Backbone as a ProteinNet text record, in pm:
[ID]
protein_1_A
[PRIMARY]
EAGLTEKEFNHLKELYAWKKEHTHLLINAADRIDPSKGLLERIRILDLLLFKNPDLVDKVCFAMFVPNSRMDVEEYRNYNQKFKDAVKAFNKKYSGQTHGRDIIKLFEGDANRKALRAAYHITDIHFASSKRDGYHLGPNESVMSLVNHHEEGDKKTVGMSLKEYHHALIEGSAPQEKTRPCLYVMSDEIGVAKTGFAKNALLYNPLDIQAGAEQLQEAITILQKRPEEAIARTQALQLHSLNNDMLKWAENNISGLH
[TERTIARY]
85.2	0	88.6	63.9	143.5	132.2	246.6	246.8	271.6	269.8	294	435.1	500	628.2	600.7	703.4	687.4	639.9	695.7	657.2	510.9	466.1	326.4	233.2	271.1	188.5	175.6	287.9	285.9	203.9	216.5	136.3	-12.8	-51.1	-192	-242.7	-161.2	-198.6	-223.7	-137	-151.8	-277.1	-303.6	-422.1	-550	-555.7	-675.2	-695	-585.3	-594.5	-637.4	-583.5	-617	-764.3	-811.8	-952.6	-1044.9	-1007.8	-1091.3	-1097.6	-984.9	-978	-1046.9	-1026.8	-1074.3	-1195.3	-1219.7	-1324.8	-1316.9	-1195.9	-1176	-1164.5	-1107	-1113.3	-985.2	-1000.6	-887.7	-905.9	-809.4	-807.7	-706.8	-746	-660.9	-636.8	-516.2	-482.7	-380.1	-389.7	-295.8	-258.2	-131.9	-80.3	68.8	116.4	259.6	334.2	464.3	548.6	559.4	495	491.1	448.7	520.4	483.7	339.3	280.6	143.6	38.5	78.4	-18	-53	15.9	-18.6	11.9	119	151.6	191.1	271.1	312.3	193.2	108.3	-12.3	-104.7	-107.8	-190.7	-150.5	-21.6	27.4	-7.5	3.7	-31.1	-179.6	-262.4	-406.8	-436.7	-374.5	-395.4	-344.5	-231.7	-175.8	-271.7	-330.1	-424.8	-550.7	-596.5	-714.1	-690.7	-573.8	-544.9	-518.6	-463.1	-442	-575.7	-673.2	-804.7	-890.3	-856	-933.6	-838.6	-775.7	-676.7	-733	-864.4	-925.2	-915.2	-883.6	-874	-736.3	-638.3	-499.9	-487.8	-553	-542.8	-659.9	-733.4	-850.4	-841.5	-732.9	-719.8	-588.9	-592.4	-472.8	-479.4	-365.7	-361.3	-271.3	-331.3	-255.4	-225.7	-99.3	-60.6	17.7	-38.6	27.4	97.8	230.5	308.4	412.7	370.4	467	563.2	685.9	787.2	750.4	799.6	775	891.7	950.2	1054.3	1170	1215.6	1324.7	1457.7	1459.3	1579.3	1585.9	1478.4	1473.8	1503.5	1599.6	1643.7	1530	1444.4	1334.3	1244.2	1219.5	1134.3	1203.9	1333.1	1408	1407.9	1427.5	1427.5	1290.5	1186.2	1050.6	1021.3	1065.5	1047.1	1111.2	1231.4	1301	1229.5	1183.4	1108.5	981.8	915.6	793.3	821.3	922.5	954.5	997.5	1073.2	1114.1	992.1	894.1	772.3	690.8	685.3	612.3	678.5	810.8	883	861.6	868.2	848.9	707.3	609.7	470	450.4	495.8	478.1	550.4	668.5	743.8	670.7	608.9	536.5	425.4	357.3	242.9	272.2	396	429.1	404.3	423.5	400.7	254.9	165.1	22.1	-35.4	38.4	-11.5	64.4	146.6	226.3	317.3	371.5	467	406.3	273.5	208.7	220	265.3	270.9	130.4	89.7	-41.3	-38.9	69.3	83.2	157.8	95.1	157.2	189.2	315.7	357.1	370.7	312.6	331.4	411	542.5	631.2	665.4	740.7	788.7	681.4	698.7	603.2	465.3	364.3	226.5	192.7	135.9	93.3	-58	-120.1	-266	-332.2	-270.7	-331	-333.7	-222.1	-215.4	-314.2	-321.6	-412	-556.7	-591.4	-728.7	-766.2	-671.7	-697.4	-722.9	-647.6	-668.1	-801.4	-839.3	-967.8	-1084	-1073.6	-1183	-1217.6	-1121.7	-1148.7	-1136.3	-1134.7	-1120.6	-1250.4	-1237.8	-1352.9	-1360.6	-1243.2	-1237.2	-1129.1	-1165.3	-1066.9	-1030.7	-900.9	-852.2	-768.7	-811.9	-739.5	-705.4	-576.1	-534.7	-459.1	-466.4	-388.2	-417.1	-309.9	-326.3	-370.1	-343.2	-386.6	-374.8	-477.9	-472.9	-568.7	-556.8	-649.9	-774.8	-823.4	-946.8	-928.2	-820.2	-787.4	-884.3	-843.6	-930.8	-946.8	-857.3	-857.6	-993.4	-1068.9	-1199.2	-1295.5	-1297.4	-1385.5	-1343.5	-1211.7	-1161.9	-1195.9	-1177.1	-1201.8	-1347.3	-1437	-1577.9	-1633.6	-1582.2	-1629.9	-1568.2	-1459.3	-1398.7	-1472.7	-1562.5	-1632.6	-1736	-1759.1	-1855	-1783.1	-1679.1	-1602.8	-1687	-1794.4	-1880.5	-1979.5	-1970.9	-2064.3	-1987.5	-1866	-1783.5	-1853.7	-1823.3	-1877.2	-1839.3	-1930.3	-1901.6	-1929.2	-1969.6	-1994.1	-2144	-2223.4	-2369	-2415.2	-2343.9	-2384.2	-2385.6	-2293.6	-2281.3	-2376.6	-2382.6	-2459.2	-2585.2	-2600.4	-2719.6	-2727.1	-2615.7	-2615.8	-2475.6	-2466.6	-2336.5	-2302.8	-2179.3	-2137	-2222.7	-2246.6	-2328.2	-2470.2	-2524.4	-2660.1	-2665.1	-2559.5	-2553.7	-2550	-2468.2	-2460.5	-2596	-2661.5	-2792.8	-2892.5	-2885.1	-2975.2	-2948.7	-2821.8	-2789.1	-2854.2	-2841	-2897.5	-3049.4	-3110	-3256.2	-3305.5	-3211.8	-3250.2	-3300.6	-3263	-3314.1	-3203.6	-3081.4	-2971.2	-2996.3	-3000.9	-3027.5	-2911	-2942	-2837.5	-2743.1	-2796.9	-2712.2	-2605.9	-2619.5	-2519.9	-2409.6	-2419.4	-2324.5	-2230.6	-2101.1	-2002.5	-1974.1	-2009.5	-1995	-1849.8	-1822.3	-1692.8	-1719.4	-1655.7	-1674.3	-1549.1	-1567.9	-1462.1	-1434.4	-1316.3	-1270.4	-1171.4	-1204.3	-1127.2	-1097.7	-980.4	-945.5	-1043.8	-1080.1	-1170.1	-1095.1	-966	-884.9	-854.8	-922.5	-902.9	-1023.7	-1000.3	-1104	-1233.3	-1224.2	-1345.3	-1430.2	-1366.7	-1440.8	-1526.7	-1504.2	-1583.4	-1701.5	-1719.5	-1826.6	-1936.7	-2035.9	-2143.5	-2097.5	-1978.3	-1921.2	-1913.3	-1886.8	-1865.2	-1989	-2107.4	-2230.5	-2235.6	-2169.7	-2173	-2036	-1940.2	-1808.1	-1796.8	-1692.8	-1666.2	-1544.5	-1565.4	-1460.1	-1395.8	-1271.2	-1202.6	-1094.7	-1051.8	-941.4	-812.1	-733.5	-614.8	-506.2	-515.3	-418.1	-465	-587.2	-645.4	-637.8	-535.5	-512.3	-628.6	-677.1	-787.6	-913.6	-942.6	-1061.7	-1050.2	-930.1	-909.7	-934.8	-882.7	-903.3	-1050.9	-1119.2	-1261.6	-1343.8	-1307.1	-1381.6	-1354.2	-1231.4	-1204	-1287.3	-1295.5	-1376.1	-1523.4	-1571.4	-1710.9	-1735.6	-1640.7	-1654.6	-1662.8	-1579.4	-1579.8	-1712.4	-1763.2	-1890.9	-2005	-2006.8	-2111.9	-2104	-1982.9	-1966.7	-2011.2	-1979.9	-2006.4	-2147.3	-2202.4	-2330.2	-2445.8	-2413.4	-2520.2	-2492.7	-2490.5	-2454	-2543	-2670.7	-2759.7	-2718.9	-2676.4	-2628.2	-2500.6	-2413.1	-2288	-2315.8	-2411.6	-2447	-2511.2	-2598.2	-2664.4	-2561.6	-2463.9	-2358.8	-2277.1	-2244.6	-2164.5	-2237.6	-2365.3	-2442.4	-2454	-2471.5	-2481	-2348.8	-2236.7	-2105.9	-2081.2	-2124.3	-2111.3	-2193.8	-2316.3	-2402.8	-2343.6	-2290	-2227	-2109.3	-2028.7	-1911.6	-1951.5	-2063.9	-2112.4	-2155.8	-2217.3	-2273.3	-2179.5	-2070.1	-1979.8	-1834.3	-1780.8	-1641.3	-1550.7	-1420.2	-1323.5	-1350.7	-1395.2	-1423.7	-1540.6	-1640.2	-1754.4	-1709.5	-1620.9	-1567.4	-1492.8	-1407.8	-1331.9	-1425.4	-1527.4	-1624.5	-1694.5	-1734.1	-1802.8	-1712.3	-1584.1	-1491.6	-1458.5	-1444.7	-1414.8	-1533.4	-1655.2	-1773.7	-1793.1	-1742.6	-1755.3	-1664.6	-1570.8	-1480.2	-1541.5	-1649.4	-1713.5	-1813
-119.3	0	124.1	216.3	337.5	418.7	469.5	553.1	477.3	343.7	263.4	205.9	201.3	132.1	-17.8	-94.1	-239.6	-293.3	-237	-282	-249.6	-128.5	-90.3	-180.8	-206.1	-291.1	-431	-486.4	-620.7	-625	-519	-510.9	-510.1	-424.8	-414.8	-545.4	-606.4	-733.5	-838.1	-839.8	-933.9	-904.3	-774	-736.6	-779.1	-751.5	-785.7	-936.6	-1011	-1157	-1213.8	-1158.6	-1204.8	-1179.1	-1059.1	-1025.1	-1116.8	-1142.1	-1224.4	-1367.7	-1417.4	-1556.8	-1577.6	-1482.7	-1503.9	-1418.2	-1311.1	-1213.6	-1175.1	-1153.8	-1114.1	-962	-912.6	-770.4	-696.1	-586.7	-499.3	-368.8	-337.9	-211.7	-121.7	1.7	91.5	221.5	274.6	402.1	473.5	604.5	684.1	810.5	819.9	937.5	948.7	1072	1091.3	1056.6	1030.9	1001.1	1126.4	1120.4	1236	1186.7	1226.8	1182.9	1214.7	1319	1357.9	1264.8	1178.7	1093.3	965.2	939.2	821.8	689.3	683.4	560.7	446	475.9	371.7	324.3	417.8	381.6	295.2	322.6	246.3	98.3	73.8	-64	-130.5	-55.9	-110.9	-144.9	-63.3	-89.7	-218	-232.6	-353.2	-476.9	-462.8	-573.3	-615.5	-518.1	-548.3	-613.6	-565.5	-625.3	-773.5	-807.5	-947	-1030.6	-967.8	-1038.1	-1080.7	-990.4	-1019.7	-1105.5	-1106.7	-1182.1	-1261.8	-1364.8	-1440.3	-1502.4	-1523	-1577.8	-1482.2	-1355.2	-1255.9	-1251.6	-1316.6	-1305.7	-1337.5	-1441	-1479.2	-1428.4	-1330.6	-1278.4	-1128.3	-1064.6	-920.7	-888.4	-780.6	-724.6	-574	-512.2	-370.1	-299.4	-224.8	-147.1	-9.5	26.9	156.2	236.4	349.9	441	548.4	551.9	640.9	719.5	823.9	906.2	976	995.5	1061.5	1206.9	1257.2	1396.2	1448.3	1559.6	1628.3	1536.1	1455.9	1363.8	1435.7	1567.3	1645.4	1680.8	1650.1	1677.9	1548.1	1553	1432.2	1363.6	1440.2	1381.6	1297.8	1345.7	1273.4	1148.9	1159.9	1043	934	972.9	876.5	811.3	893.7	841	742.7	777	689.8	553.8	553.9	428.8	347.8	415.8	347	283.1	355.9	305.8	181.3	187.9	73	-47.2	-22.9	-132.3	-196.4	-112.1	-162.6	-248	-206.4	-282.8	-418.8	-419.6	-546.2	-640.1	-584.4	-666.5	-722.7	-640.5	-684.2	-798.6	-781.2	-885.1	-1014	-1000.2	-1117.8	-1192.5	-1117.1	-1175.8	-1269.1	-1231.6	-1308.6	-1396.6	-1396.3	-1468.4	-1618.2	-1674.8	-1817.7	-1856.2	-1762.1	-1789.2	-1755.8	-1678.2	-1637.8	-1707	-1803.5	-1876.9	-1782.7	-1686.1	-1594.6	-1471.7	-1461	-1342.7	-1225.1	-1111.7	-991	-934.1	-913.2	-853.5	-706	-636.5	-494.8	-484.6	-421.8	-394.4	-246	-212.8	-73	-22.3	93.6	167	291.5	286.2	389.4	494.7	595	698.4	798.4	862.1	964.6	903.8	980	931.6	906.3	790.5	757.9	749.1	845.9	854.9	733.6	680	565.4	443.6	419.7	304.7	320.2	441.3	466.4	449.4	504.8	494.7	348.8	272.9	130.9	55.3	89.3	23.7	65.2	192.9	238.9	154.7	112.6	39.6	-89.8	-149.3	-277.7	-268.1	-145.8	-125.3	-155.6	-223.3	-252.2	-156.8	-116.9	-24.2	79.1	206.3	313.8	358.4	364	388.9	516.9	618.3	745.3	768.1	770.3	766.5	889.8	999.1	1118.3	1166.1	1203.2	1258	1403.5	1468.4	1606.1	1632	1688.9	1710.2	1820.5	1862.9	1959.7	1887.2	1921.4	1858.4	1709.3	1670.3	1531.2	1479.2	1490.9	1457.7	1308.2	1227.3	1084.7	1016.5	1032.7	965.5	1005.8	1133.7	1178.6	1118.2	1117.9	1059.2	911.5	844.3	700.5	666.3	733.8	696.2	722.7	824.3	849.6	753.4	686.7	586.2	453.7	440.3	313.6	288.5	384.3	364.9	312.4	234.6	182.4	94.6	36	-46.1	38.6	171.7	261.1	354.1	312	398.9	427.7	543.9	579	469.6	435	334.6	193.1	177.5	44.6	16.9	90.5	76.3	-64.9	-129.6	-262.8	-359.2	-334.8	-424.4	-387.3	-260.1	-221.7	-141.8	-93.9	-20.5	118.3	170	302	361.2	483.8	549.6	615	660.9	728.8	852.6	933	1053.2	1018	912.8	871	822.3	753.8	705.2	822.9	924.4	1043.6	1114.1	1124.7	1189.5	1111.1	978	894.3	912	928.8	954.2	1082.9	1187.6	1317.8	1310.6	1230.6	1216.5	1117.1	1046.6	947.8	818.5	789	668.1	575	590.3	503.2	361	262.1	124.2	67	-7.3	-62	-153.6	-228.6	-324	-256	-124.8	-51.6	7.2	-9.5	51.3	-54.2	-26.4	-114.7	-62.3	-136.6	-84.3	-72.1	34.3	55.2	136.7	100.2	173	253.1	358.2	454	462.1	416.9	426.2	542.1	645.8	769.2	827.2	888.9	969.5	1085.8	1119.5	1233.8	1366.6	1361.3	1483.1	1531.4	1477.6	1527.1	1611	1704.4	1800.6	1738.5	1636.2	1576.4	1510.7	1473.3	1413.3	1515.4	1643.4	1749.5	1790.5	1720.8	1754	1648.1	1663.3	1566.3	1427.9	1419.1	1290.5	1197.4	1256.7	1177.6	1100.9	1145.1	1079.8	933.7	900.6	763.4	698.1	760.6	701.3	648.8	573.7	521.1	594.8	680.5	767.8	711	752.6	712.3	814.9	816	900.7	840.1	912.2	853.3	809.1	851.8	809.1	685	641.5	527.4	404.3	322.6	207.1	108.7	84.3	-10.4	38.6	167.6	222.2	207.2	228.4	212.3	68.7	-27.2	-168.3	-205.2	-150.9	-180.3	-124.9	-7.9	48.6	-28.3	-77.2	-163.1	-290.8	-347.4	-467.7	-440.5	-324.5	-289.1	-275	-215.9	-201.9	-339.3	-431.3	-567.1	-635.7	-617.9	-678.4	-625.9	-495	-435.6	-491.9	-498.2	-548.4	-693.5	-773.6	-917	-955.1	-883.2	-924.8	-828.9	-704	-606.3	-533	-607.7	-549	-433.8	-438.1	-328.5	-198.8	-208.9	-90.9	-37.5	-128.6	-87.3	-10.3	-58.4	9.1	144.6	149.8	275.7	379.3	337.1	428.6	478.2	387.8	424.6	526.4	501.8	595.4	731.8	732.2	858.8	935.7	864.4	929	981.9	906.3	952.5	1078.5	1078.6	1195	1316.2	1295.3	1406.3	1460.9	1372.4	1416.2	1491.5	1451.4	1522.2	1664.4	1680.3	1810.1	1897.2	1838.6	1913.1	1882.8	1952.6	1931.1	2019.1	2018.2	2092	2242.2	2293.5	2436.8	2475.4	2387.2	2413.1	2413.5	2319.1	2312.4	2440.8	2488.8	2611.2	2730.8	2735.8	2845.6	2849.7	2733.4	2726.7	2770.2	2730.4	2766.5	2914.9	2972.4	3116	3199.3	3155	3229.6	3225.6	3117.4	3106.1	3199.7	3264.5	3356.7	3495	3520.4	3653.1	3661.6
0	0	0	-95.2	-103.7	23.8	72.6	191.1	319.4	315.4	434.6	431.5	547.6	556	552.6	525.8	520.9	656.2	764.8	898	926.1	888.3	908.7	828.8	704.2	619.5	678.8	726.5	784.7	913.3	995.5	1117.9	1083.6	988.3	951.3	890.8	807.2	746.4	854.4	955.2	1065.5	1146.8	1173.5	1249.4	1177.4	1047.4	971.1	963.8	943.4	936.6	1071.1	1178.4	1313.2	1344	1308.4	1331.8	1250.4	1126.2	1038.7	1088.5	1138.6	1182.9	1317.3	1408.6	1544.5	1583.5	1509.6	1543.6	1691	1739.1	1877.3	1887.5	1995.9	2028.2	1993.2	1921	1891.3	1967.8	2054.5	2127.9	2057.8	2032.2	1954.4	2031.4	2020.6	2084.3	1999.4	1993.4	1914.4	1990	2028.8	2099.4	2074	2065.8	2047.7	2176.4	2159.2	2274.5	2361.6	2479.4	2567.8	2706.1	2811.8	2947	2985	2924.8	2960.6	2901	2808	2737.6	2812.3	2922.4	3002.3	2934.4	2856	2783.1	2875.9	2977.2	3071.4	3154	3194.3	3268.5	3182.1	3054.4	2961	2962.1	2963.1	2965.7	3098.6	3207.1	3338.8	3345.9	3283.8	3282.3	3205.7	3089.7	3010.1	3084.6	3152.1	3229.6	3340.9	3409.8	3516.8	3460.5	3345.5	3281.4	3254.6	3201.5	3168.3	3293.5	3396.3	3523.3	3583.4	3576.5	3633.3	3540.5	3411.9	3313.5	3223.8	3276.8	3198.7	3071.6	3066.7	2945.8	2827.8	2854.7	2747.1	2680.8	2742.5	2694.8	2545.9	2501.9	2360.5	2277.7	2334.7	2264	2237.2	2278.6	2256.7	2185.3	2112	2050.5	2072.1	2098.3	2131.5	2029.9	1938.2	1839.7	1898.6	1905.1	1961.9	1858.1	1820	1726.8	1808.6	1800.5	1887.3	1807.1	1737	1664.6	1760.7	1713.8	1796.2	1823.5	1935.4	1971.8	2054.2	2011.7	2087.7	2127	2030.9	2060	2081.9	2061.2	2092	2240.3	2314.6	2457.7	2534.1	2624.1	2693.9	2768.4	2834.2	2909.5	2820	2698.6	2605.4	2552.3	2524.6	2479.2	2586.3	2710.2	2820	2837.1	2824.4	2837	2723.4	2604.9	2489	2513.2	2569.3	2596.4	2704.5	2808.6	2914.7	2858.1	2770.8	2710.5	2625.8	2541.2	2455.5	2538.5	2644.1	2733.2	2799.5	2837.7	2902	2804.7	2679	2577.5	2557.3	2545.4	2526.8	2644.5	2765.7	2886.2	2891.4	2853.1	2853.1	2754.3	2631.9	2530	2568	2626.8	2668.8	2779.8	2870.3	2982.2	2935.8	2827.9	2781.5	2659.9	2611.2	2488.1	2498.8	2618.5	2635.3	2620.9	2653.8	2644.7	2508.5	2429.8	2297.4	2184.2	2219.4	2120.9	2041.4	2112.6	2050.2	1987	1984.1	1925.4	2020.8	1971.1	2053	2070.1	2194.8	2219.2	2179.4	2213.2	2175.2	2044	1946	1817.2	1810.7	1798.1	1795.3	1652.4	1627.7	1502.9	1541.7	1518.7	1570.7	1465.6	1510	1419.3	1383.3	1268.5	1225.6	1204.9	1242.2	1229.9	1083.5	1055.3	919.6	918.8	854.1	859.1	793.8	688	621.5	712.2	780.5	870.6	985.2	1040.6	1151.6	1109.2	992.1	943.1	915.6	864.2	837.4	966.8	1071.8	1201.5	1263	1245.9	1298.1	1244.2	1118.3	1054.8	1127.1	1197.8	1263.3	1415.7	1467	1611.3	1685	1798.3	1883.4	2002.5	2054.3	2166.9	2139	2145.4	2132.5	2273.9	2301.1	2436.6	2437.1	2510	2521.6	2668.6	2700.3	2841.6	2889.7	2816.4	2852.9	2994.5	3064.8	3198.8	3194.2	3081.4	3058.1	2908.9	2850.6	2706.1	2666	2538.9	2483.1	2436.3	2320.3	2272.9	2248.9	2181.7	2148	2040.9	1915.6	1803.4	1777.7	1835.7	1805.2	1812.6	1920.9	1930	1818.2	1781.7	1673.6	1539.7	1512.9	1388.8	1382.2	1495.1	1500.6	1477	1547.4	1538	1398.9	1329.4	1194.3	1093	1130.9	1043.7	1051.3	1147.1	1165.7	1057.9	971.9	864.2	740.1	761.1	647.9	557	608	523.4	444.9	459.2	389.8	296.3	257.1	172.6	40.6	-16.1	-147.1	-247.4	-336.7	-437.7	-390.1	-264.6	-210.3	-198.1	-272.3	-262.9	-297.6	-388	-430.8	-313.6	-218.4	-104	8.4	42.2	160.6	129.8	5.6	-30.9	28.7	80.4	142.1	133.6	81.1	72.5	205.9	218	340.4	365.4	261.4	277.9	319.7	261.3	296.7	441.2	482.6	620.8	717.8	686.6	771.4	776.9	664.5	661.1	747.1	737.9	817.4	966.9	1003.5	1144	1192.6	1112.2	1148.4	1157	1068.1	1066.9	1171.6	1234.9	1335.2	1276.7	1152.5	1086.9	1039.1	1091.9	1050.3	1100.9	1012.3	1055	1134.4	1239	1324.7	1249	1151.1	1080.3	993.8	973.4	894.7	982.9	1113.4	1206	1262.1	1254.2	1316	1456	1561.1	1697.5	1741.8	1814.9	1879.3	2005.2	2115	2239.8	2273.6	2353.8	2382	2531.5	2569.9	2707.9	2711.9	2790	2782.9	2919.7	2928.6	3044.7	3056.6	3179.7	3197.9	3198.3	3162.6	3159.5	3018.8	2917.6	2782.4	2742.2	2652.3	2616.6	2569.1	2483.6	2427.3	2535.9	2648.2	2759.4	2832.4	2804.6	2867.7	2780.6	2668.4	2574.9	2580.5	2493.8	2487.2	2445.1	2386.7	2347.2	2467.2	2584.5	2706.5	2750.6	2708.6	2752.9	2710.9	2601.8	2552	2551	2620.7	2637.7	2780.6	2807.7	2941.5	2995.9	3095.9	3146.2	3272.1	3295.3	3417.9	3450.7	3576.9	3620.9	3568.6	3486.6	3423.6	3521.1	3647	3747.3	3823.5	3796.1	3865.5	3774.6	3793.8	3708.3	3716.3	3835	3852.7	3782.1	3792	3725.6	3574.5	3521.5	3377.5	3333.8	3411.8	3378.8	3388.3	3486.6	3503.5	3387	3338.2	3225.5	3095.8	3078.7	2963.6	2972.7	3092.2	3111.5	3083.1	3125.3	3099.2	2949.2	2878	2733	2666.4	2709.8	2654.5	2683.5	2805.2	2843.7	2756.6	2733	2648.8	2507.1	2451.5	2315.2	2302.5	2402.9	2393.9	2436.9	2534.2	2591.1	2564.9	2528.1	2503.3	2370.8	2260	2130	2086	2121.9	2082.5	2151.7	2277.6	2349.1	2284.4	2243	2178.3	2049.9	1971.7	1846.7	1875.6	1974.7	2009.9	2055.2	2135.5	2180.2	2060.9	1970.4	1853.2	1767.2	1740.6	1658.5	1726.4	1857.4	1930.1	1921.3	1928.7	1918.1	1776.8	1677.3	1539.2	1515.6	1566.8	1550.4	1621	1740.5	1812.3	1732.6	1673.8	1597.8	1471.5	1410.6	1292	1326.9	1442.2	1480.9	1563.6	1611.5	1699.8	1665.9	1568.4	1532.1	1618.4	1589.2	1669.4	1666.3	1550.8	1540.2	1630.6	1638.4	1726.2	1871.8	1906.7	2044	2078.3	1984.3	2008	2023.1	1938.6	1944.3	2079.9	2129.6	2258.2	2371.5	2364.3	2470.2	2470.5	2350.7	2340.2	2386.6	2346.4	2387.2	2538.8	2600.4	2744.1	2821	2752.5	2816.6	2835.8	2764.9	2771.4	2885.8
[MASK]
++++++++++++++++++++++++++++++++++++++++++++++++++++++++++++++++++++++++++++++++++++++++++++++++++++++++++++++++++++++++++++++++++++++++++++++++++++++++++++++++++++++++++++++++++++++++++++++++++++++++++++++++++++++++++++++++++++++++++++++++++++++++++++++++++

């Protein structure tokens, strides 16, 4: 695929093949290398989730997109190394139970929008763990990518184009079978968590490892046992994203200063 590195292409190929074969859970997260993004805490949360639910070890995969940031600053370089060491230790810890498959798949270096968008299409849970952040566009980008089965030109397969699907969402008539469910587990310290998006997301304190693991478990439970709720949450998040983009968020915040 043009624009993808060989490693990115192989990672995506493996993710898609794994999802097709097992139809298990893909957790996705995208944040630059930065101590404020809670990357180390994210790994601890996933570790606790698997400790409490060992049956999930061979049923989850965690795609992490981590573009470099400020590598000219020693603190960031050190954090980057700690993060990579933590990922290696985590994968090694569970390798015996996964037959050598890495649970965490790293997409490193400069952000590649094509690779990220491709991963969004098959994501089951979007995980945003920042300890402090601005608006954070990732959840909005992700939820709007979930309409991959409604792409333009695919009418023969689904009978509805992307534009028609968006219109149906706004009109309140989007059919559930056209929606690919995805749930959002998010830190309550990111900007988007302060908006209406949060009503249908699962929030937690980013410093509370146990709370993060519990919310991931709740997301898995909803997906597996309450699929209609998962679809309803997804459609509500898509509708919110259609009606409230980043410019609308900025406008609301600026108007609140007067």
